[in-house]
Amino acid sequence: MSLNRIVNKVEYALFRHRLAVLAFFVLATLFLLFKATQIQLDAGFSKNIPLKHEYMKTYMQHEQDFGGANNILVSMCDASGTIFNADFFDSLRRAHDQLYYIPGVNRVQVRSLFSPSTRFVEVVEDGFAGGPVIPADFVPDQRGLARVRENVEKAGIVGRMVADDFSCAMINAQLLEIDPSTNERLDTIAFAATLEEQIRGQFETEQVSVHIIGFAKMVGDVADGAKGVLTFFAIAIAITSLMVFFFSRSLMLTVLPIACSLIAVIWQMGLLSVIGFGIDPMSILVPFLVFAIGVSHGVQMINSTGKRVASGLDAKTAAQASFRKLLVPGGVALLSDTVGFLTLLIIEIGVIRELAITASLGVAVIILTNLILLPVLMSYVRFSKAYQQRAAAGNPTADKVWYKLSAVATKPVAAVVLAVTALLFIAASIQSQQLKIGDLHAGAPALHEHSRYNQDTFLITDRFAISVDYINIMVESIPNACTHHDIMQRVDHFQWLMVNVPGVQSAVSLSSVAKTINAGYNEGNVKWRVLPRNTQSLVQASAQVETSSGLLNRDCSVMPVMLFLEDHKAETLARVVQAAKEYGSELGDEDTRFMLASGPAGVMAATNEAVAAAQRPMMLYVYGAVIILCLLSFRSGRATAAVVIPLFVVSTMAMALMTLLQIGLTVSTLPVIALGVGIGVDYGIYIVSSMSQMLKDRVPMRDAYYEALKERGSAVLFTGITLAIGVSTWVFSALKFQVDMGILLTFMFLVNMLGAILVLPALAAFFWPKNK
């Protein structure tokens, strides 16, 4: 059965049973609206990491012994410039206890000055003495505070638990993946709200400031900022509605495509709820993109129907004719979008896979809401005589513009357009080679630099020698490896090499602590701050370090080297990881392996490598899907090339723009390119589908393109400009990643539109079969 016969049968069935179709959509929309109200923001640490990456296999293997990478750092600072006063220590103790009892915190891994595991060791006449930094009989008077200060210096925790200038103290906690109070996955957003309420809200005063960083807190701040997305969504709907009314000059033709596009969003959210999905804060912008794509196709439908009504057809016949005309190109465009988004599933990072499902599901329902429901609804519209007369009169001014523009389908003008396009492509290709994988700025890239979270990050990085940006290199060796001088010496040499890598702020390992202890056994003489060659002495030095320190496991067969980094910028991570691989390879052997990696920065490094590995395959799959669907639709390689080449040029230009704006390729920005291709392909498919039939009928190229512009050009131009205006308002967002996406999508909406109306016909003029 031919495609036309299938379309005719579908058309006959739909328009013969219009009331049944409308009843189905009403009932389905009411049900999915109810389900959509139950959807919640859903964020989780494990969703943001590539669990199958080799680094993450090391991370998962040792997570039970050394904890995960989902850390929270709470820094409390005294306005006087010193923490050694009674009020501060009372606040610190109560904050430690409060954090300890918050559900979702791994209580074994909560560390501060008040932790029993925070101990000091000193050399005395009889040998070694030591104990908790804050003794059991601590009284916060002048004598007690002086004693604690001495213990802090003896414990070697300045820069880690106490700021370098003694102005702040740190509470470090690791989070569980499963909340023990509910036996369900930890609600990261709710946990962040609890931190804000029970830690900052209770303990921040004029004298004591509280600074909280970590993945959970960052996600909570992003979720708070994401609530403002609803405001921008409302603004976009208002702007789009005004533009559609300006385009159609009809209130009903404005309401219908907007309503159908909103129904698509409702269906998307409802279906996500039905299949048990929430919506991640990093995917919060996808519903707007679904709305935008729906409006794009809806405008094509009302434009086509309006022109047929102007030619004298009644509303039902005009709607049927538009349905027949647009179902195939619209369906191919939306299928291209859907399959293109589904290609994101190849990236083995949970948050991107959820985005792929969210976006593809939303685009798929547009086929129902905007290509089926909309024409059925339009068949009931009563067009006034004034509208028919206005539409029949046409727009002579626009026709003149379209005719002048159609000159790009002639070879002389086309040659100029293609030459300019080639120059832009070459320049963009060169610039895009500088695109970096990963974050290019310190702090959380999803948030503005002036945000509270990033300001907290900068303060902690400035006053401490640690941050959440640390990476653990796991030294896997034989049991009791810490009693072998050769192995410990290699660990120590590896640490020394890594500390001298630019970007590494400080480092700690069992070997470095053992050297300090060995010096303690020898009256604290710095000359003895070396690793003993004698096995008994080495055992004596390393035995003082407990497994709770995170520097060794029970049988001392795994000894992490903890590297604290200045930041998590792409260049820093790449440099540190490369150095760790090189030095680890040189110093390792069959018994001792330097394995990457654990810690938050290790997770980021794995994520960056996963994104880099997925970038090229993702683009190949996206374009492969578009090419195959265009070939099936147009059955012409040249028509397909005319659609795809402008898309590829724009994608390259978008990556060049990212380098100019210093936007790295990350988990949140990688899908933008695929989304841009999916949205941009719609313009080209509509224009080519209009031209191809006329060219088959031997209409000259320029005339065919002129008619295509008259039929589809105004809708393409309108949707490109309207959607660009809508997303351009995102530059005022509280979320930095929304600002970045707004800039990129504005660029892609506009330039893809220009590519479809300028580059596409120029390519057709040279490479389409000649008409005789």
PDB file of N, CA, C and O in Angstrom, residues 160 465-466 470-471 491-492 494-500 504-513 551 560-565:
ATOM      1  N   ARG A 160      42.686  21.557  56.855  1.00  0.00           N
ATOM      2  CA  ARG A 160      41.675  20.537  56.535  1.00  0.00           C
ATOM      3  C   ARG A 160      40.422  20.722  57.390  1.00  0.00           C
ATOM      4  O   ARG A 160      39.342  20.943  56.868  1.00  0.00           O
ATOM      5  N   ALA A 465      42.944  24.238  52.808  1.00  0.00           N
ATOM      6  CA  ALA A 465      43.785  23.567  51.813  1.00  0.00           C
ATOM      7  C   ALA A 465      43.035  22.424  51.151  1.00  0.00           C
ATOM      8  O   ALA A 465      43.620  21.632  50.418  1.00  0.00           O
ATOM      9  N   ILE A 466      41.733  22.331  51.429  1.00  0.00           N
ATOM     10  CA  ILE A 466      40.907  21.287  50.838  1.00  0.00           C
ATOM     11  C   ILE A 466      39.643  21.909  50.273  1.00  0.00           C
ATOM     12  O   ILE A 466      39.328  23.067  50.520  1.00  0.00           O
ATOM     13  N   TYR A 470      38.391  17.056  45.249  1.00  0.00           N
ATOM     14  CA  TYR A 470      39.539  16.191  45.515  1.00  0.00           C
ATOM     15  C   TYR A 470      39.368  14.884  44.749  1.00  0.00           C
ATOM     16  O   TYR A 470      38.269  14.457  44.429  1.00  0.00           O
ATOM     17  N   ILE A 471      40.492  14.278  44.451  1.00  0.00           N
ATOM     18  CA  ILE A 471      40.494  13.019  43.710  1.00  0.00           C
ATOM     19  C   ILE A 471      41.363  12.017  44.466  1.00  0.00           C
ATOM     20  O   ILE A 471      42.442  12.360  44.953  1.00  0.00           O
ATOM     21  N   VAL A 491      54.646   4.985  46.929  1.00  0.00           N
ATOM     22  CA  VAL A 491      53.454   5.790  47.218  1.00  0.00           C
ATOM     23  C   VAL A 491      53.864   7.214  47.572  1.00  0.00           C
ATOM     24  O   VAL A 491      53.270   8.191  47.096  1.00  0.00           O
ATOM     25  N   ASP A 492      54.902   7.328  48.396  1.00  0.00           N
ATOM     26  CA  ASP A 492      55.376   8.650  48.811  1.00  0.00           C
ATOM     27  C   ASP A 492      55.920   9.435  47.628  1.00  0.00           C
ATOM     28  O   ASP A 492      55.669  10.643  47.494  1.00  0.00           O
ATOM     29  N   PHE A 494      55.103   9.026  44.480  1.00  0.00           N
ATOM     30  CA  PHE A 494      53.952   9.376  43.643  1.00  0.00           C
ATOM     31  C   PHE A 494      53.263  10.627  44.191  1.00  0.00           C
ATOM     32  O   PHE A 494      52.919  11.545  43.435  1.00  0.00           O
ATOM     33  N   GLN A 495      53.076  10.666  45.505  1.00  0.00           N
ATOM     34  CA  GLN A 495      52.445  11.837  46.118  1.00  0.00           C
ATOM     35  C   GLN A 495      53.263  13.097  45.866  1.00  0.00           C
ATOM     36  O   GLN A 495      52.716  14.148  45.523  1.00  0.00           O
ATOM     37  N   TRP A 496      54.590  12.985  46.023  1.00  0.00           N
ATOM     38  CA  TRP A 496      55.452  14.152  45.799  1.00  0.00           C
ATOM     39  C   TRP A 496      55.356  14.647  44.357  1.00  0.00           C
ATOM     40  O   TRP A 496      55.274  15.850  44.102  1.00  0.00           O
ATOM     41  N   LEU A 497      55.349  13.709  43.418  1.00  0.00           N
ATOM     42  CA  LEU A 497      55.232  14.090  42.005  1.00  0.00           C
ATOM     43  C   LEU A 497      53.908  14.794  41.742  1.00  0.00           C
ATOM     44  O   LEU A 497      53.850  15.810  41.040  1.00  0.00           O
ATOM     45  N   MET A 498      52.824  14.261  42.324  1.00  0.00           N
ATOM     46  CA  MET A 498      51.505  14.824  42.066  1.00  0.00           C
ATOM     47  C   MET A 498      51.326  16.187  42.731  1.00  0.00           C
ATOM     48  O   MET A 498      50.647  17.067  42.186  1.00  0.00           O
ATOM     49  N   VAL A 499      51.906  16.395  43.898  1.00  0.00           N
ATOM     50  CA  VAL A 499      51.792  17.699  44.559  1.00  0.00           C
ATOM     51  C   VAL A 499      52.407  18.798  43.701  1.00  0.00           C
ATOM     52  O   VAL A 499      51.999  19.965  43.760  1.00  0.00           O
ATOM     53  N   ASN A 500      53.376  18.431  42.880  1.00  0.00           N
ATOM     54  CA  ASN A 500      54.043  19.416  42.035  1.00  0.00           C
ATOM     55  C   ASN A 500      53.376  19.596  40.672  1.00  0.00           C
ATOM     56  O   ASN A 500      53.894  20.317  39.822  1.00  0.00           O
ATOM     57  N   VAL A 504      47.164  21.088  41.710  1.00  0.00           N
ATOM     58  CA  VAL A 504      47.038  20.310  42.942  1.00  0.00           C
ATOM     59  C   VAL A 504      47.384  21.224  44.109  1.00  0.00           C
ATOM     60  O   VAL A 504      48.485  21.763  44.195  1.00  0.00           O
ATOM     61  N   GLN A 505      46.429  21.388  45.021  1.00  0.00           N
ATOM     62  CA  GLN A 505      46.602  22.315  46.139  1.00  0.00           C
ATOM     63  C   GLN A 505      47.372  21.668  47.286  1.00  0.00           C
ATOM     64  O   GLN A 505      48.263  22.285  47.880  1.00  0.00           O
ATOM     65  N   SER A 506      47.035  20.434  47.596  1.00  0.00           N
ATOM     66  CA  SER A 506      47.712  19.703  48.660  1.00  0.00           C
ATOM     67  C   SER A 506      47.418  18.218  48.479  1.00  0.00           C
ATOM     68  O   SER A 506      46.590  17.841  47.642  1.00  0.00           O
ATOM     69  N   ALA A 507      48.089  17.382  49.271  1.00  0.00           N
ATOM     70  CA  ALA A 507      47.874  15.944  49.161  1.00  0.00           C
ATOM     71  C   ALA A 507      48.150  15.294  50.504  1.00  0.00           C
ATOM     72  O   ALA A 507      48.896  15.822  51.336  1.00  0.00           O
ATOM     73  N   VAL A 508      47.545  14.144  50.719  1.00  0.00           N
ATOM     74  CA  VAL A 508      47.778  13.386  51.936  1.00  0.00           C
ATOM     75  C   VAL A 508      47.666  11.904  51.602  1.00  0.00           C
ATOM     76  O   VAL A 508      46.863  11.505  50.751  1.00  0.00           O
ATOM     77  N   SER A 509      48.490  11.099  52.246  1.00  0.00           N
ATOM     78  CA  SER A 509      48.446   9.650  52.062  1.00  0.00           C
ATOM     79  C   SER A 509      48.975   8.991  53.328  1.00  0.00           C
ATOM     80  O   SER A 509      49.487   9.668  54.235  1.00  0.00           O
ATOM     81  N   LEU A 510      48.867   7.697  53.402  1.00  0.00           N
ATOM     82  CA  LEU A 510      49.395   6.977  54.559  1.00  0.00           C
ATOM     83  C   LEU A 510      50.897   7.203  54.699  1.00  0.00           C
ATOM     84  O   LEU A 510      51.416   7.351  55.813  1.00  0.00           O
ATOM     85  N   SER A 511      51.595   7.248  53.576  1.00  0.00           N
ATOM     86  CA  SER A 511      53.050   7.418  53.643  1.00  0.00           C
ATOM     87  C   SER A 511      53.429   8.773  54.221  1.00  0.00           C
ATOM     88  O   SER A 511      54.370   8.871  55.028  1.00  0.00           O
ATOM     89  N   SER A 512      52.714   9.836  53.840  1.00  0.00           N
ATOM     90  CA  SER A 512      53.064  11.163  54.362  1.00  0.00           C
ATOM     91  C   SER A 512      52.751  11.271  55.850  1.00  0.00           C
ATOM     92  O   SER A 512      53.507  11.892  56.611  1.00  0.00           O
ATOM     93  N   VAL A 513      51.667  10.636  56.285  1.00  0.00           N
ATOM     94  CA  VAL A 513      51.330  10.651  57.713  1.00  0.00           C
ATOM     95  C   VAL A 513      52.331   9.808  58.501  1.00  0.00           C
ATOM     96  O   VAL A 513      52.768  10.181  59.601  1.00  0.00           O
ATOM     97  N   LEU A 551      42.702   6.522  54.894  1.00  0.00           N
ATOM     98  CA  LEU A 551      44.004   6.412  54.234  1.00  0.00           C
ATOM     99  C   LEU A 551      44.449   4.963  54.038  1.00  0.00           C
ATOM    100  O   LEU A 551      45.496   4.716  53.439  1.00  0.00           O
ATOM    101  N   PRO A 560      44.700   4.961  49.579  1.00  0.00           N
ATOM    102  CA  PRO A 560      44.425   6.090  48.688  1.00  0.00           C
ATOM    103  C   PRO A 560      45.435   7.225  48.855  1.00  0.00           C
ATOM    104  O   PRO A 560      45.906   7.488  49.966  1.00  0.00           O
ATOM    105  N   VAL A 561      45.753   7.863  47.750  1.00  0.00           N
ATOM    106  CA  VAL A 561      46.484   9.130  47.773  1.00  0.00           C
ATOM    107  C   VAL A 561      45.456  10.207  47.461  1.00  0.00           C
ATOM    108  O   VAL A 561      44.900  10.242  46.361  1.00  0.00           O
ATOM    109  N   MET A 562      45.157  11.063  48.441  1.00  0.00           N
ATOM    110  CA  MET A 562      44.121  12.087  48.282  1.00  0.00           C
ATOM    111  C   MET A 562      44.749  13.376  47.768  1.00  0.00           C
ATOM    112  O   MET A 562      45.629  13.945  48.418  1.00  0.00           O
ATOM    113  N   LEU A 563      44.307  13.804  46.601  1.00  0.00           N
ATOM    114  CA  LEU A 563      44.813  15.034  45.990  1.00  0.00           C
ATOM    115  C   LEU A 563      43.724  16.095  46.039  1.00  0.00           C
ATOM    116  O   LEU A 563      42.649  15.923  45.445  1.00  0.00           O
ATOM    117  N   PHE A 564      43.979  17.163  46.741  1.00  0.00           N
ATOM    118  CA  PHE A 564      43.027  18.273  46.813  1.00  0.00           C
ATOM    119  C   PHE A 564      43.390  19.290  45.726  1.00  0.00           C
ATOM    120  O   PHE A 564      44.519  19.788  45.683  1.00  0.00           O
ATOM    121  N   LEU A 565      42.414  19.590  44.862  1.00  0.00           N
ATOM    122  CA  LEU A 565      42.669  20.424  43.689  1.00  0.00           C
ATOM    123  C   LEU A 565      42.215  21.856  43.933  1.00  0.00           C
ATOM    124  O   LEU A 565      41.334  22.124  44.758  1.00  0.00           O
TER     125      LEU A 565
END
